[in-house]
Short mmCIF file of C-alpha atoms in Angstrom, two decimals:
data_model
loop_
_atom_site.label_atom_id
_atom_site.label_comp_id
_atom_site.label_asym_id
_atom_site.label_seq_id
_atom_site.Cartn_x
_atom_site.Cartn_y
_atom_site.Cartn_z
CA MET A 119 0.49 0.18 -0.53
CA GLY A 120 0.99 3.27 -1.44
CA LYS A 121 2.46 6.11 1.35
CA LEU A 122 -0.37 8.19 2.44
CA VAL A 123 -0.98 11.95 1.30
CA PRO A 124 -2.44 14.27 3.31
CA THR A 125 -5.82 15.94 2.71
CA PHE A 126 -5.74 20.01 3.36
CA ARG A 127 -9.79 21.43 3.57
CA CYS A 128 -8.37 24.48 3.15
CA ARG A 129 -8.63 26.50 -0.74
CA THR A 130 -7.26 29.49 -0.09
CA PRO A 131 -4.30 31.65 -1.66
CA ALA A 132 -1.97 31.91 2.31
CA CYS A 133 -3.25 28.63 3.72
CA LEU A 134 -2.31 27.32 0.77
CA SER A 135 1.38 28.38 0.40
CA THR A 136 1.63 27.70 4.35
CA SER A 137 0.77 23.77 3.87
CA PRO A 138 2.79 21.33 4.42
CA LEU A 139 2.77 20.24 0.25
CA GLY A 140 1.82 23.59 -0.92
CA ARG A 141 4.69 26.42 0.54
CA GLY A 142 6.15 27.91 -1.94
CA PHE A 143 4.30 27.15 -4.55
CA PRO A 144 2.47 30.22 -6.25
CA TRP A 145 -0.95 29.92 -5.07
CA SER A 146 -2.35 33.19 -6.55
CA LEU A 147 -1.75 32.28 -10.09
CA LEU A 148 -3.96 29.45 -9.62
CA VAL A 149 -6.05 30.74 -6.92
CA GLY A 150 -7.21 33.71 -8.27
CA ASN A 151 -6.45 36.99 -5.81
CA ARG A 152 -10.47 37.19 -4.19
CA LYS A 153 -10.82 40.61 -3.70
CA PRO A 154 -14.35 41.84 -1.10
CA GLY A 155 -17.37 40.29 -2.97
CA VAL A 156 -20.22 43.50 -2.76
CA VAL A 157 -22.85 42.89 -0.77
CA VAL A 158 -25.93 41.57 -1.66
CA THR A 159 -28.45 42.87 -0.05
CA GLN A 160 -32.53 41.72 0.68
CA GLY A 161 -33.44 44.37 -2.28
CA ASP A 162 -31.22 42.77 -4.69
CA ARG A 163 -32.16 39.11 -4.07
CA ALA A 164 -35.98 40.46 -4.65
CA ALA A 165 -34.94 41.73 -7.00
CA GLY A 166 -33.55 37.93 -8.82
CA ALA A 167 -36.33 36.79 -8.01
CA GLU A 168 -38.69 39.16 -9.60
CA LEU A 169 -36.45 38.63 -12.43
CA ARG A 170 -37.22 34.76 -12.72
CA ARG A 171 -41.17 34.61 -11.68
CA LEU A 172 -41.01 38.00 -15.12
CA ARG A 173 -39.54 35.27 -17.41
CA THR A 174 -41.01 32.08 -17.03
CA ALA A 175 -44.61 34.25 -16.88
CA ALA A 176 -43.12 35.00 -20.35
CA GLY A 177 -42.29 31.42 -21.09
CA LEU A 178 -37.99 32.26 -21.64
CA SER A 179 -36.17 29.61 -20.91
CA LEU A 180 -32.63 30.85 -18.18
CA THR A 181 -30.67 29.67 -21.97
CA GLN A 182 -33.24 31.73 -24.63
CA LEU A 183 -32.47 34.57 -22.14
CA ALA A 184 -29.17 34.49 -22.44
CA MET A 185 -28.83 34.42 -26.45
CA HIS A 186 -31.15 37.36 -26.29
CA THR A 187 -28.72 39.69 -23.27
CA HIS A 188 -25.89 37.97 -24.51
CA PHE A 189 -24.72 37.61 -20.98
CA SER A 190 -24.24 33.36 -19.97
CA LYS A 191 -26.83 31.52 -19.23
CA GLY A 192 -24.33 30.83 -14.71
CA TYR A 193 -24.45 34.58 -14.96
CA LEU A 194 -28.06 34.99 -15.20
CA SER A 195 -29.00 32.40 -13.09
CA LYS A 196 -26.72 34.03 -9.82
CA ILE A 197 -28.97 36.50 -10.07
CA GLU A 198 -32.36 34.76 -9.60
CA THR A 199 -31.00 32.83 -7.08
CA GLY A 200 -29.97 36.10 -4.95
CA SER A 201 -25.95 35.60 -5.27
CA LYS A 202 -25.48 37.78 -7.35
CA ARG A 203 -26.71 41.74 -7.94
CA LEU A 204 -28.51 43.01 -10.77
CA GLY A 205 -26.77 45.58 -12.32
CA ALA A 206 -27.97 48.68 -13.95
CA GLU A 207 -27.40 47.69 -17.59
CA LEU A 208 -28.73 44.06 -17.58
CA ALA A 209 -32.17 45.21 -15.40
CA ARG A 210 -32.77 48.03 -17.82
CA THR A 211 -33.09 45.27 -20.78
CA CYS A 212 -34.45 42.66 -19.29
CA ASP A 213 -36.76 45.09 -19.12
CA GLY A 214 -36.97 46.49 -22.14
CA LEU A 215 -37.36 42.59 -23.37
CA LEU A 216 -39.53 41.18 -21.04
CA LYS A 217 -41.27 44.94 -21.39
CA THR A 218 -41.69 44.88 -17.52
CA GLY A 219 -41.96 48.57 -17.40
CA GLY A 220 -38.61 49.66 -16.03
CA THR A 221 -40.24 46.71 -12.83
CA LEU A 222 -35.69 45.61 -13.10
CA THR A 223 -34.84 48.72 -12.61
CA ARG A 224 -37.49 50.28 -10.40
CA LEU A 225 -36.19 47.43 -7.58
CA ILE A 226 -32.30 48.24 -8.38
CA SER A 227 -30.56 48.38 -5.49
CA PRO A 228 -28.91 51.58 -4.78
CA GLN A 229 -25.41 51.05 -5.37
CA SER A 230 -25.71 49.46 -8.46
CA THR A 231 -26.54 53.38 -9.54
CA ALA A 232 -23.42 55.32 -9.90
CA GLN A 233 -23.33 58.91 -7.43
CA PRO A 234 -22.37 62.53 -8.78
CA ASN A 235 -18.94 63.06 -9.76
CA THR A 236 -18.08 65.97 -7.31
CA SER A 237 -14.46 66.38 -7.17
CA SER A 238 -12.82 69.52 -8.62
CA ASN A 239 -10.17 70.32 -10.80
CA SER A 240 -7.79 73.20 -9.44
CA GLU A 241 -7.17 74.12 -13.29
CA TYR A 242 -11.24 74.83 -13.86
CA PRO A 243 -12.07 77.12 -10.24
CA THR A 244 -9.02 79.41 -12.09
CA GLU A 245 -11.34 80.40 -14.85
CA MET A 246 -13.70 80.91 -13.15
CA SER A 247 -11.52 83.39 -10.77
CA LEU A 248 -9.64 84.59 -13.90
CA VAL A 249 -13.31 85.98 -14.73
CA ARG A 250 -13.81 87.70 -12.21
CA GLY A 251 -10.63 89.07 -11.42
CA GLU A 252 -9.14 87.39 -8.83
CA ALA A 253 -6.37 85.54 -10.53
CA PRO A 254 -4.07 87.59 -13.33
CA SER A 255 -5.13 85.82 -16.19
CA PRO A 256 -3.83 82.16 -17.14
CA GLU A 257 -1.17 82.68 -20.98
CA VAL A 258 -2.91 82.45 -23.73
CA ASN A 259 -1.89 80.71 -26.91
CA ARG A 260 -0.01 82.00 -29.89
CA ARG A 261 -3.77 81.49 -31.94
CA GLU A 262 -5.75 83.42 -29.36
CA ALA A 263 -2.72 86.93 -29.21
CA LEU A 264 -3.07 86.96 -32.02
CA LEU A 265 -6.93 86.85 -32.61
CA LEU A 266 -6.92 89.40 -30.48
CA LEU A 267 -4.35 91.67 -31.03
CA ALA A 268 -6.71 91.73 -34.32
CA ILE A 269 -10.54 92.54 -32.99
CA SER A 270 -8.53 95.15 -30.17
CA PRO A 271 -8.29 98.05 -32.84
CA LEU A 272 -12.00 96.66 -34.48
CA LEU A 273 -13.55 97.63 -30.38
CA GLY A 274 -12.31 100.57 -30.01
CA GLY A 275 -9.32 101.17 -28.53
CA GLY A 276 -10.59 102.44 -25.13
CA ARG A 277 -12.01 105.07 -26.90
CA ARG A 278 -15.94 106.48 -25.83
CA ASP A 279 -17.83 105.42 -29.48
CA PRO A 280 -21.56 105.86 -29.72
CA ALA A 281 -21.23 102.54 -31.90
CA GLU A 282 -18.48 101.13 -29.52
CA PRO A 283 -21.27 98.56 -28.14
CA ASP A 284 -22.67 97.46 -31.47
CA VAL A 285 -19.30 96.91 -31.82
CA THR A 286 -18.54 94.01 -29.35
CA LEU A 287 -21.58 92.27 -29.21
CA ASP A 288 -20.80 91.88 -32.85
CA TYR A 289 -17.33 90.15 -32.96
CA PHE A 290 -18.48 88.46 -28.86
CA THR A 291 -20.49 86.94 -31.20
CA GLY A 292 -18.26 85.29 -33.24
CA LEU A 293 -15.54 84.83 -31.24
CA LEU A 294 -18.69 83.23 -29.44
CA ASP A 295 -19.38 81.25 -31.71
CA HIS A 296 -16.12 80.17 -32.92
CA ASP A 297 -15.66 79.18 -29.47
CA ARG A 298 -18.60 76.94 -29.55
CA LYS A 299 -17.09 74.82 -33.10
CA TYR A 300 -13.22 75.21 -31.76
CA GLY A 301 -15.65 72.89 -28.66
CA GLN A 302 -16.42 70.42 -31.66
CA ARG A 303 -12.27 69.28 -32.29
CA ALA A 304 -9.97 70.11 -29.27
CA ALA A 305 -9.39 68.67 -25.85
CA ALA A 306 -11.71 69.60 -23.25
CA PRO A 307 -9.52 71.83 -21.20
CA GLU A 308 -8.11 74.03 -23.73
CA VAL A 309 -11.60 75.27 -24.62
CA LEU A 310 -11.99 76.23 -20.94
CA ARG A 311 -9.26 78.56 -20.34
CA SER A 312 -10.51 80.28 -24.55
CA VAL A 313 -13.74 80.43 -23.07
CA GLY A 314 -12.18 81.85 -19.82
CA THR A 315 -9.94 84.15 -21.95
CA HIS A 316 -12.22 85.32 -23.99
CA LEU A 317 -14.72 86.12 -21.08
CA LYS A 318 -12.36 88.02 -19.47
CA LEU A 319 -12.03 89.84 -22.25
CA LEU A 320 -15.51 91.60 -22.91
CA ARG A 321 -15.76 92.11 -20.05
CA GLU A 322 -13.39 94.48 -19.02
CA ARG A 323 -15.54 95.96 -22.53
CA THR A 324 -18.36 96.78 -20.67
CA GLY A 325 -16.67 97.83 -17.72
CA ALA A 326 -15.40 100.41 -19.77
CA MET A 327 -19.10 100.74 -20.64
CA ARG A 328 -21.41 104.23 -19.35
CA ALA A 329 -24.08 101.41 -18.96
CA VAL A 330 -24.28 98.06 -20.45
CA PRO A 331 -27.30 97.41 -22.80
CA ARG A 332 -29.07 94.08 -21.66
CA GLU A 333 -28.03 92.38 -25.22
CA LEU A 334 -24.24 92.86 -24.05
CA ILE A 335 -25.43 91.27 -20.18
CA LEU A 336 -27.20 87.79 -21.99
CA LEU A 337 -24.32 87.07 -23.56
CA ASP A 338 -22.17 87.60 -20.79
CA ALA A 339 -24.45 84.73 -20.07
CA ARG A 340 -24.65 82.68 -23.23
CA TYR A 341 -20.10 82.24 -22.41
CA SER A 342 -20.89 81.78 -19.16
CA GLU A 343 -23.79 78.72 -19.83
CA PHE A 344 -20.93 77.04 -22.53
CA ALA A 345 -18.32 76.86 -20.19
CA GLY A 346 -19.91 74.98 -17.94
CA TRP A 347 -19.91 72.09 -20.48
CA MET A 348 -17.12 72.43 -20.70
CA ALA A 349 -15.80 72.28 -17.68
CA GLN A 350 -18.11 68.58 -17.12
CA GLU A 351 -16.89 67.93 -20.06
CA ALA A 352 -13.20 68.22 -18.03
CA GLY A 353 -14.33 66.56 -15.87
CA ALA A 354 -15.15 69.46 -13.33
CA ASP A 355 -18.89 68.87 -12.83
CA LYS A 356 -18.90 71.64 -9.37
CA GLU A 357 -18.11 74.12 -11.94
CA ALA A 358 -20.01 72.89 -13.94
CA ARG A 359 -22.66 74.12 -11.30
CA GLU A 360 -21.50 76.58 -10.64
CA TRP A 361 -20.81 78.49 -14.77
CA THR A 362 -24.25 77.83 -14.91
CA ALA A 363 -25.46 78.82 -11.75
CA ALA A 364 -23.47 81.92 -12.45
CA ALA A 365 -25.47 82.17 -15.94
CA ALA A 366 -28.49 82.37 -14.80
CA SER A 367 -27.12 85.02 -12.69
CA THR A 368 -26.77 87.25 -14.69
CA ALA A 369 -29.68 86.31 -17.44
CA ALA A 370 -31.92 87.47 -14.24
CA SER A 371 -30.18 90.83 -13.90
CA ALA A 372 -30.49 92.16 -17.45
CA GLY A 373 -34.40 90.84 -16.58
CA ASP A 374 -34.29 87.21 -18.53
CA HIS A 375 -35.57 84.16 -16.96
CA ASP A 376 -35.46 81.20 -19.78
CA MET A 377 -31.39 80.90 -19.16
CA ALA A 378 -32.72 79.97 -15.71
CA ASP A 379 -34.76 76.97 -17.03
CA TYR A 380 -32.49 75.94 -19.42
CA ALA A 381 -29.65 75.97 -16.14
CA LEU A 382 -32.06 73.45 -15.13
CA VAL A 383 -31.52 71.90 -17.91
CA ARG A 384 -27.62 71.26 -18.00
CA GLN A 385 -27.78 70.25 -14.22
CA ALA A 386 -30.16 67.35 -15.43
CA LEU A 387 -27.22 66.80 -17.56
CA VAL A 388 -24.94 66.47 -15.30
CA GLU A 389 -27.15 63.91 -13.27
CA LEU A 390 -27.35 62.40 -16.02
CA TYR A 391 -24.26 61.58 -16.56
CA ALA A 392 -23.90 60.56 -12.79
CA GLY A 393 -26.54 57.79 -13.40
CA ARG A 394 -28.83 59.46 -10.69
CA ALA A 395 -32.19 59.17 -13.22
CA ARG A 396 -34.53 60.25 -10.54
CA GLN A 397 -32.77 64.04 -9.71
CA THR A 398 -32.79 63.74 -14.11
CA VAL A 399 -36.32 63.82 -14.59
CA ALA A 400 -37.06 66.09 -11.71
CA LEU A 401 -35.15 68.62 -12.48
CA ALA A 402 -35.86 68.45 -16.66
CA ARG A 403 -39.59 68.76 -15.32
CA GLN A 404 -38.97 72.04 -13.55
CA ALA A 405 -37.24 73.25 -16.74
CA GLN A 406 -40.56 73.12 -17.65
CA ARG A 407 -42.94 74.43 -15.06
CA ARG A 408 -43.64 78.07 -16.61
CA ALA A 409 -45.83 78.88 -19.86
CA GLN A 410 -43.08 82.01 -20.68
CA THR A 411 -40.93 78.54 -21.23
CA PRO A 412 -39.33 79.41 -24.80
CA PRO A 413 -39.28 75.90 -26.89
CA ARG A 414 -36.50 75.35 -27.52
CA ILE A 415 -35.87 75.41 -23.82
CA LEU A 416 -39.66 73.64 -23.31
CA ALA A 417 -37.93 71.06 -26.12
CA LEU A 418 -34.23 69.60 -25.41
CA ALA A 419 -35.59 69.77 -21.39
CA ALA A 420 -37.99 67.32 -23.05
CA GLN A 421 -35.76 65.08 -24.66
CA ARG A 422 -33.14 65.40 -21.32
CA GLU A 423 -36.60 63.87 -18.77
CA ALA A 424 -37.15 61.15 -22.15
CA GLN A 425 -33.20 60.53 -21.11
CA GLY A 426 -33.79 60.44 -17.68
CA HIS A 427 -37.08 58.05 -18.43
CA ALA A 428 -34.94 55.56 -19.78
CA LEU A 429 -32.48 55.35 -17.34
CA LEU A 430 -35.23 54.00 -15.52
CA GLY A 431 -36.38 51.85 -17.75
CA ASP A 432 -39.84 53.12 -18.10
CA TYR A 433 -40.19 53.56 -21.53
CA ASP A 434 -44.06 54.57 -21.83
CA SER A 435 -42.93 57.40 -19.79
CA CYS A 436 -39.83 58.06 -22.21
CA ARG A 437 -42.21 57.73 -25.25
CA ARG A 438 -44.29 60.43 -24.33
CA ALA A 439 -41.49 62.78 -23.39
CA LEU A 440 -39.85 62.72 -26.66
CA GLU A 441 -43.19 63.55 -28.65
CA ARG A 442 -43.43 66.62 -26.03
CA ALA A 443 -40.15 67.17 -27.45
CA GLU A 444 -40.82 67.03 -31.21
CA GLN A 445 -43.44 69.67 -30.77
CA SER A 446 -41.99 72.12 -29.08
CA PHE A 447 -38.90 71.65 -31.73
CA ALA A 448 -41.69 72.48 -34.25
CA GLU A 449 -42.91 75.06 -32.59
CA ASP A 450 -39.56 77.18 -32.67
CA ALA A 451 -39.17 76.52 -35.96
CA THR A 452 -41.50 79.48 -36.80
CA ARG A 453 -40.16 81.02 -33.60
CA PRO A 454 -36.81 81.10 -33.10
CA LEU A 455 -34.90 83.21 -29.71
CA PRO A 456 -32.27 85.50 -30.87
CA GLY A 457 -29.21 85.25 -29.72
CA PRO A 458 -26.81 82.15 -30.45
CA VAL A 459 -28.76 78.74 -30.34
CA ILE A 460 -29.79 76.84 -27.67
CA GLY A 461 -27.74 73.97 -27.19
CA THR A 462 -26.25 72.07 -30.53
CA GLN A 463 -26.08 73.35 -33.22
CA SER A 464 -24.26 69.46 -34.84
CA VAL A 465 -27.66 67.95 -35.23
CA THR A 466 -30.48 67.69 -38.06
CA ASN A 467 -32.74 66.34 -36.01
CA PRO A 468 -32.03 66.35 -31.87
CA VAL A 469 -35.66 64.10 -31.22
CA GLY A 470 -34.43 61.58 -33.25
CA MET A 471 -30.65 60.83 -32.07
CA VAL A 472 -31.90 61.47 -28.79
CA THR A 473 -34.14 58.30 -29.42
CA GLY A 474 -31.56 56.28 -30.08
CA TRP A 475 -29.79 56.96 -27.00
CA CYS A 476 -32.85 56.16 -24.56
CA LEU A 477 -33.67 53.25 -27.00
CA THR A 478 -29.91 51.86 -26.48
CA ASP A 479 -30.20 52.65 -22.35
CA LEU A 480 -34.28 50.64 -22.63
CA GLY A 481 -32.76 47.94 -24.25
CA LYS A 482 -33.44 47.82 -27.42
CA HIS A 483 -30.46 47.58 -28.47
CA THR A 484 -31.40 46.59 -32.57
CA GLU A 485 -32.90 49.44 -33.35
CA ALA A 486 -31.49 52.32 -31.51
CA ALA A 487 -28.95 51.42 -33.85
CA GLU A 488 -30.39 51.86 -36.58
CA ILE A 489 -31.56 55.22 -35.59
CA LEU A 490 -27.97 56.42 -34.26
CA ASP A 491 -26.59 55.35 -38.21
CA ARG A 492 -28.74 56.76 -39.32
CA GLU A 493 -28.94 60.31 -37.55
CA LEU A 494 -25.08 60.56 -37.78
CA GLY A 495 -24.49 60.42 -41.00
CA LYS A 496 -26.30 64.04 -41.36
CA VAL A 497 -23.82 65.15 -39.58
CA ALA A 498 -21.08 67.08 -40.39
CA PRO A 499 -17.61 65.67 -40.47
CA ASP A 500 -15.42 68.80 -38.85
CA ALA A 501 -17.87 68.14 -35.86
CA LEU A 502 -15.96 65.18 -33.92
CA ARG A 503 -17.52 66.22 -30.48
CA THR A 504 -20.78 65.50 -31.71
CA ARG A 505 -19.57 62.37 -33.69
CA VAL A 506 -16.98 60.47 -30.75
CA ARG A 507 -19.47 61.19 -28.60
CA PHE A 508 -23.65 59.58 -30.97
CA GLY A 509 -21.08 56.96 -32.38
CA VAL A 510 -19.11 55.08 -29.12
CA ARG A 511 -23.22 55.09 -28.42
CA LEU A 512 -23.65 53.65 -31.28
CA ALA A 513 -21.29 51.00 -31.06
CA LEU A 514 -22.79 50.24 -27.59
CA ALA A 515 -26.40 49.07 -29.04
CA HIS A 516 -24.11 47.19 -31.24
CA ALA A 517 -22.33 45.28 -28.67
CA ARG A 518 -24.21 44.85 -26.36
CA ALA A 519 -27.54 43.79 -29.12
CA GLY A 520 -24.33 40.76 -29.28
CA GLU A 521 -22.77 42.62 -33.01
CA LEU A 522 -18.90 42.50 -31.88
CA ASP A 523 -17.23 42.80 -35.08
CA HIS A 524 -19.59 45.72 -36.14
CA ALA A 525 -18.90 47.42 -32.54
CA CYS A 526 -15.44 47.41 -33.10
CA GLU A 527 -15.37 48.46 -36.39
CA LEU A 528 -16.87 51.45 -35.07
CA THR A 529 -14.89 51.86 -32.32
CA GLU A 530 -11.67 51.81 -33.53
CA GLN A 531 -12.39 54.04 -35.70
CA LEU A 532 -13.73 56.80 -32.47
CA LEU A 533 -10.13 55.97 -30.35
CA ASP A 534 -8.21 58.73 -31.77
CA GLY A 535 -11.04 61.08 -31.79
CA ALA A 536 -12.23 60.73 -28.37
CA ASP A 537 -8.53 60.57 -27.14
CA LEU A 538 -8.50 64.28 -28.81
CA LEU A 539 -10.96 65.43 -27.43
CA ALA A 540 -10.47 64.20 -23.88
CA SER A 541 -14.34 64.10 -22.84
CA ALA A 542 -14.84 63.11 -19.28
CA THR A 543 -17.97 62.21 -21.16
CA VAL A 544 -17.58 60.61 -23.66
CA ALA A 545 -15.32 58.14 -21.22
CA ALA A 546 -18.40 57.49 -19.16
CA ASP A 547 -19.99 55.71 -22.60
CA LEU A 548 -16.50 54.29 -23.61
CA GLY A 549 -16.62 52.53 -20.35
CA ASN A 550 -19.67 51.49 -20.50
CA LEU A 551 -18.82 50.17 -23.83
CA ARG A 552 -15.42 48.18 -22.80
CA GLN A 553 -17.30 46.33 -20.46
CA ALA A 554 -20.05 44.68 -23.27
CA LEU A 555 -16.54 44.00 -24.79
CA HIS A 556 -14.63 42.24 -21.87
CA ARG A 557 -17.46 40.00 -21.23
CA ARG A 558 -17.95 38.82 -24.88
CA THR A 559 -14.17 36.57 -23.53
CA SER A 560 -13.70 34.48 -26.60
CA HIS A 561 -14.09 37.46 -28.88
CA GLN A 562 -9.69 38.33 -28.74
CA ARG A 563 -10.70 41.21 -31.22
CA GLY A 564 -12.62 42.72 -28.36
CA LEU A 565 -10.77 42.21 -25.81
CA ARG A 566 -8.18 43.83 -27.14
CA LEU A 567 -10.04 46.34 -28.34
CA ALA A 568 -10.84 46.92 -24.72
CA THR A 569 -7.33 46.84 -23.80
CA ASP A 570 -6.79 50.04 -25.79
CA ILE A 571 -10.24 51.68 -24.78
CA SER A 572 -8.47 51.27 -21.04
CA HIS A 573 -5.78 53.66 -22.14
CA VAL A 574 -8.07 56.96 -23.46
CA ILE A 575 -9.88 56.01 -20.47
CA HIS A 576 -7.23 56.61 -17.69
CA ALA A 577 -6.11 59.85 -19.98
CA ALA A 578 -9.90 61.66 -19.79
CA PRO A 579 -10.18 63.87 -16.80
CA HIS A 580 -12.87 62.41 -14.49
#
């Protein structure tokens, strides 16, 4: 009879490495370094049980659900039995597939929803301090210096020209248009510096006037509103809120309360990217409360509300909000707001594009991909930020629909642009795309691309 070998019940790397037979062997490479797991709550177990009930009521087997959702059968089984947590993406996908009206999304535990980004990048308060006159002007690059030299004589050079307010309005309106176009093709921090420089110069000009025309005060508010968007793009949500609040306050000082309504729409976007769907809906609805609110702002608010409903898995409410947005855009075409355009200038059919966006969150990935592909074809080639933002969302729709080769092809075309733009909001969707690609471990092209996406996300502001 051979010599008996002792049996060890322990299976952890620490235990195995100290056992008589395992001492010195790198067991962690074999067993894996187990990280502390996410605690599964009673709410998570209830969501898993509800998923099982809804699945069986729909006559679907676990295998069929796995095929439709592109999650493994084993993973779905663990969710249904309460040993794994139901995540937000899968909850919305199952809500759409099983036509639950958002039941599963409402059931998932709070941990499944991202928290708002309250981080502050010290670079952005400097921009606000610059405009307030509390800090010296940052170094102006050669392009900006040449631009300022070119327009200074046209602005009067300090002379009390009676036509000066009109000249100032024309040129600074042109500069804002320039900054918005620049924002389509440059990194958000660089654009924000440009906006801050131009706004400081505008305030220096208006500060020398005996009386500041209302139009120049409102233009000041538009600069602040755009700076808020660029601050969010640069990953500075706190500063984005500050810029947006400043825009609303400045406009109100000139008797214009429309910007305050649009500020709510902008704040709702910050909440949307933080994953706070209910707050998104509440802010967007608040922006629609006044009967005097211009149709364009009502349309943008209704779109934002629709995006919040989509995150909640509420298809019907999302669709109704999109219908209101379409009606308001049609009304805006007959009586547009004066001054620079509020909201996107590069999307010809905003409701169509946002519909595709929402359908991705609602789990209707194939339909979303068809709509986004059609609408992206209408976007001008030089609107890089818009093309990358919605292009990544299109790739995400294809990846979640199981069309991984197409998703990879699209993503490969977008990554250089995403890296150039340094957009925190695009990075958020890239994170979702990386997760979708990484989940399919047999697709080598997707796994390699997931690594490339990680590099772009790491370089983006947070």
